[in-house]
Amino acid sequence: MDSEDDMHDANDLESLDDDFYSGETAMGSDDGDAGYDFVDNESDDSEDITSHRQQQNYTILSEVDIRQHQEEDINRVSIVLSISRSAACILLRHYNWSVSKVHDEWFADEENVRKAVGLLENPVEMQNARELSCGICFENYPHNNMSTAACGHHFCGSCWRGYIGTSISDGPGCLMLRCPDPSCSAAVGQDMINILATDEDKEKYSRYLLRSYIEDNRKTKWCPAPGCDFAVEFVMGSGNYDVCCNCSYNFCWNCTEEAHRPVDCGTVAKWILKNSAESENMNWILANSKPCPKCKRPIEKNQGCMHITCTPPCKYEFCWLCLGAWSEHGERTGGFYACNRYESAKQEGAYDESERRREMAKNSLERYTHYYERWATNQSSRQKALADLHSMQTEKLEKLSDRQSQPESQLKFIIEAWLQIVECRRVLKWTYAYGYYLPEHEHAKRQFFEYLQGEAESGLERLHQCAEKELQVYLDAETPMKDFNDFRTKLAGLTSVTRNYFENLVRALETGLKDVGSSNSQATCSKTSSSKCLGGKSKIGKIKAGGTTSRSGGPSRSLDESNLWSCDQCTYVNPRSTNTCQMCEHRRCTT
Amino acid sequence: MANSNLPRRIIKETQRLLSEPAPGISASPSEDNMRYFNVMILGPTQSPYEGGVFKLELFLPEEYPMAAPKVRFLTKIYHPNIDKLGRICLDILKDKWSPALQIRTVLLSIQALLSAPNPDDPLSDNIAKHWKTNEAEAVETAKEWTRLYASGA
Ligand SMILES: [Zn+2]
Ligand SMILES: [Zn+2]
Ligand SMILES: [Zn+2]
Ligand SMILES: [Zn+2]
Ligand SMILES: [Zn+2]
Ligand SMILES: [Zn+2]
Ligand SMILES: [Zn+2]
Ligand SMILES: [Zn+2]
C-alpha cells in the first residue's frame, strides 16, 4: 500500500488541503473539534524515503516498454558480438533473455554456443546451379525463387510458408525453429520469418517473442489480473513482494496470488489448498443471506459494512457476522468488538448463537469455518467496496459535487477513503488466515492478535460507516458548507488514522508478534519517532493525509463528534473512556 | 474422387516407392485412396523378427508433408516400442517430424526400430519391463510371436 500510486494520491490530497485551507482559514481554528494532526509540510519527508525505496523495487511495463527493452537488449548483443539482430535474438531467447549470460557464454566458448543454438559460422552458398529441387514439394524452381537458412538447404517459398505456419500454430516452440532438413540444425530466425511467413504468422511470431521476453525471463512476470496486459520487472533481494500493477491489481510477485501481507506465501498456498479441500463443506457459508435474529426473515447483506439493519417494520440492528445485537458492538462499549474473537464465545453466552458456537468450539471444522467465514466475508466486502469505489468515481462524486457546490477535485478525500477501505478489507481478510495458523497454545500471542484484529475491525467499520452512511446525507441534500467541511475533516482523519493502524498491524504480524508480552508498543508503534506534546494551539497547517505518524505538530485532539481521541504516539483512535492508548499504552496528552 | 488434387509430391513419392523399393520394404497405395498405403516390412536379419512378414497401414493426412504420416502395425508384434493396437513410438512420427522426411525414410526408421528395440522409451510398459529384466526371455517371446503371427501366409 505504499505504492507509488498511493503516494501520488496522498500528495494530491495534501495539495488539495493546501488550497482548501488557504481559502477557508477561519474554519478549523474556530472549531476545536476539527483539528487533526496538523503538521508542517517540511517536516514530513519520511514518506518520500519510503516511496523512493518502493519505487526501486519493481517497474511496471506496458507492451510498448517491453518491446523497447527487448529491442535494446537485442541491439546490445548484436553490437557487442557483431552478429545480426536476428541471431542476437535467437541467442537471447536461448539464454532466457539474460544479456550478461549471453556475453559470458559466447566469450567463453563461441563455437559451442553457435552449435547449441544453430548459428552457422560460415553460411554455405549454393554454387551456380540454375534450378533446384525443393526438398519438400519435390518441384524444381529457379535458384533465386528459393530460400535457405545459413546451411544451404533450399526450399520453395510456399513450402517455407507452410513449414513456418505449422510450427507457429504448434506454439512458442516456433522461436527455436530449425531448417526443415532433419539432419540439419541451422536456426531459422525472425529475419527469415519476416520474409517468408504470412502476415498473420509474422504477427503471431512477434507476439510469441514478446511473451517469451516476459515468461522466460527470471526477472519479469505478467500481471495475473484477468485481461491485464502489463508486466512487472522485479528487483530481487528486497523482502517485500507486494506489487501494485497499473491496472490497480495488487499481487505478490513471488507467488502471483493476490497481495497477502501480512501472511507469507507458504501460508497462503496452504490456506488456498485447505479452502479447495473444504469447499464442499463451505458451500453453505457462501450463501449471502441470513435470517434476522429477531424476526427470522431472510436478510441480504447489501452494504459492505457488518452493521445490518433489518427491513421495516422490524428494523432490528445486528452484526452480520455473529448475529448479535449491534448495541453490544462498536465503539460505545469501549472499542469492544466481539465478533472476530472466536475465543470470546467463552464469555457470557449472552445470546444463543454464541452458546451454540461454544459447544462446537472443539470441532476443528467449526474452527476452520470460523476463520474461513470471516476470510470470505471480508473478501466479498472488499469486492463490494471496489464496486462502491467505482460507482463513487463514475457517478456519485459528480452528484456530490453538484449538491455541495464543490469541484470534484476537492472531493478526492472520498476516493482516498474508499481506496483505504478496499486495502483494509484485503489485509483483514488475510489476518483470518494468519489467525487460523497461529498455534493454539500460544495464548498470549493469540490474545494479543485477536485484540489487534478486533481493533482493526472496529477502526475499519468506523471508516466504512463514515464513508458509506454518513456520506449519504450529503448525497441526499444540500447541507451547510460547514457541515460538509466537518465531514471532510472527519473522513480524511479517519482515513489517515486507519491507514496508520493497518500499516502497523501488518508490520506487527509480519514480525510474528515477537514483542508480545514485554512491549507491545514497540511492535505496533515501531515507526514512531520521538513525539512530544507541544502545548498551545496548533498552527494552521495541512492535514496530514499520508501514512506516517505525527512527528511534530499539535497535541492530539479529540474527534469530538464520535467521542474519540487520536493517540499522539501511534495515531490510533481511542475511545474517550480511556486515557491510555489501547494500542501502545501511551498516555493521552491533555494539554 | 478423393485422388484428384493429389499433391505432386505424393505422386512422385509413390512412383519412386514403386519403381525403386527399399530392401525389405514394400508400400503400395490403395486403389480407391491414394493417401492410404498397404505396407509390408520383412523382419530384419539377426533380430527376433527375422523371417517374419509384418503388415502395416500408412495414411497421409491432409496436412502432409507438414504433418507426419500415420503408421500402424496390423500384424501382432512383441516389441517394447509398439503397443497392442500396433501404434509405434518413434520420434520422427511425432515431434521430430520434418517435411523434408518421406514415406521411405519413415519406413526405413521403423525397420531399424525392429533391429534395435529401445526399452527405455517404451510404449508398452509390460513388454519393456520384460525386456529390461530378462532380455533373453523377452527375445524368445518376440521370436515365438513372429512364428505365430508373422509367418507369411
Ligand atoms: Zn539446413
Ligand atoms: Zn517446395
Ligand atoms: Zn495489472
Ligand atoms: Zn506470495
Ligand atoms: Zn428483523
Ligand atoms: Zn460499513
Ligand atoms: Zn458481531
Ligand atoms: Zn498509541
Coordinates of C-alpha atoms and ligand atoms in Angstrom, one line a residue, chain A residues 241 252-258 260 263-266 268, ligand 4:
Chain A
Y241 CA 7.0 -8.9 -2.7
C252 CA 2.5 -10.9 -4.6
W253 CA 5.4 -11.1 -7.1
N254 CA 6.7 -14.3 -5.5
C255 CA 3.6 -16.5 -5.7
T256 CA 1.4 -14.3 -8.0
E257 CA -1.5 -14.7 -5.7
E258 CA -3.4 -11.6 -4.7
H260 CA -1.4 -11.2 1.0
V263 CA 0.7 -13.6 5.6
D264 CA 3.6 -15.3 3.9
C265 CA 3.4 -17.1 0.6
G266 CA 3.6 -20.6 2.1
V268 CA -1.3 -18.5 1.5
Ligands
ZN4 ZN 3.1 -14.6 -2.1

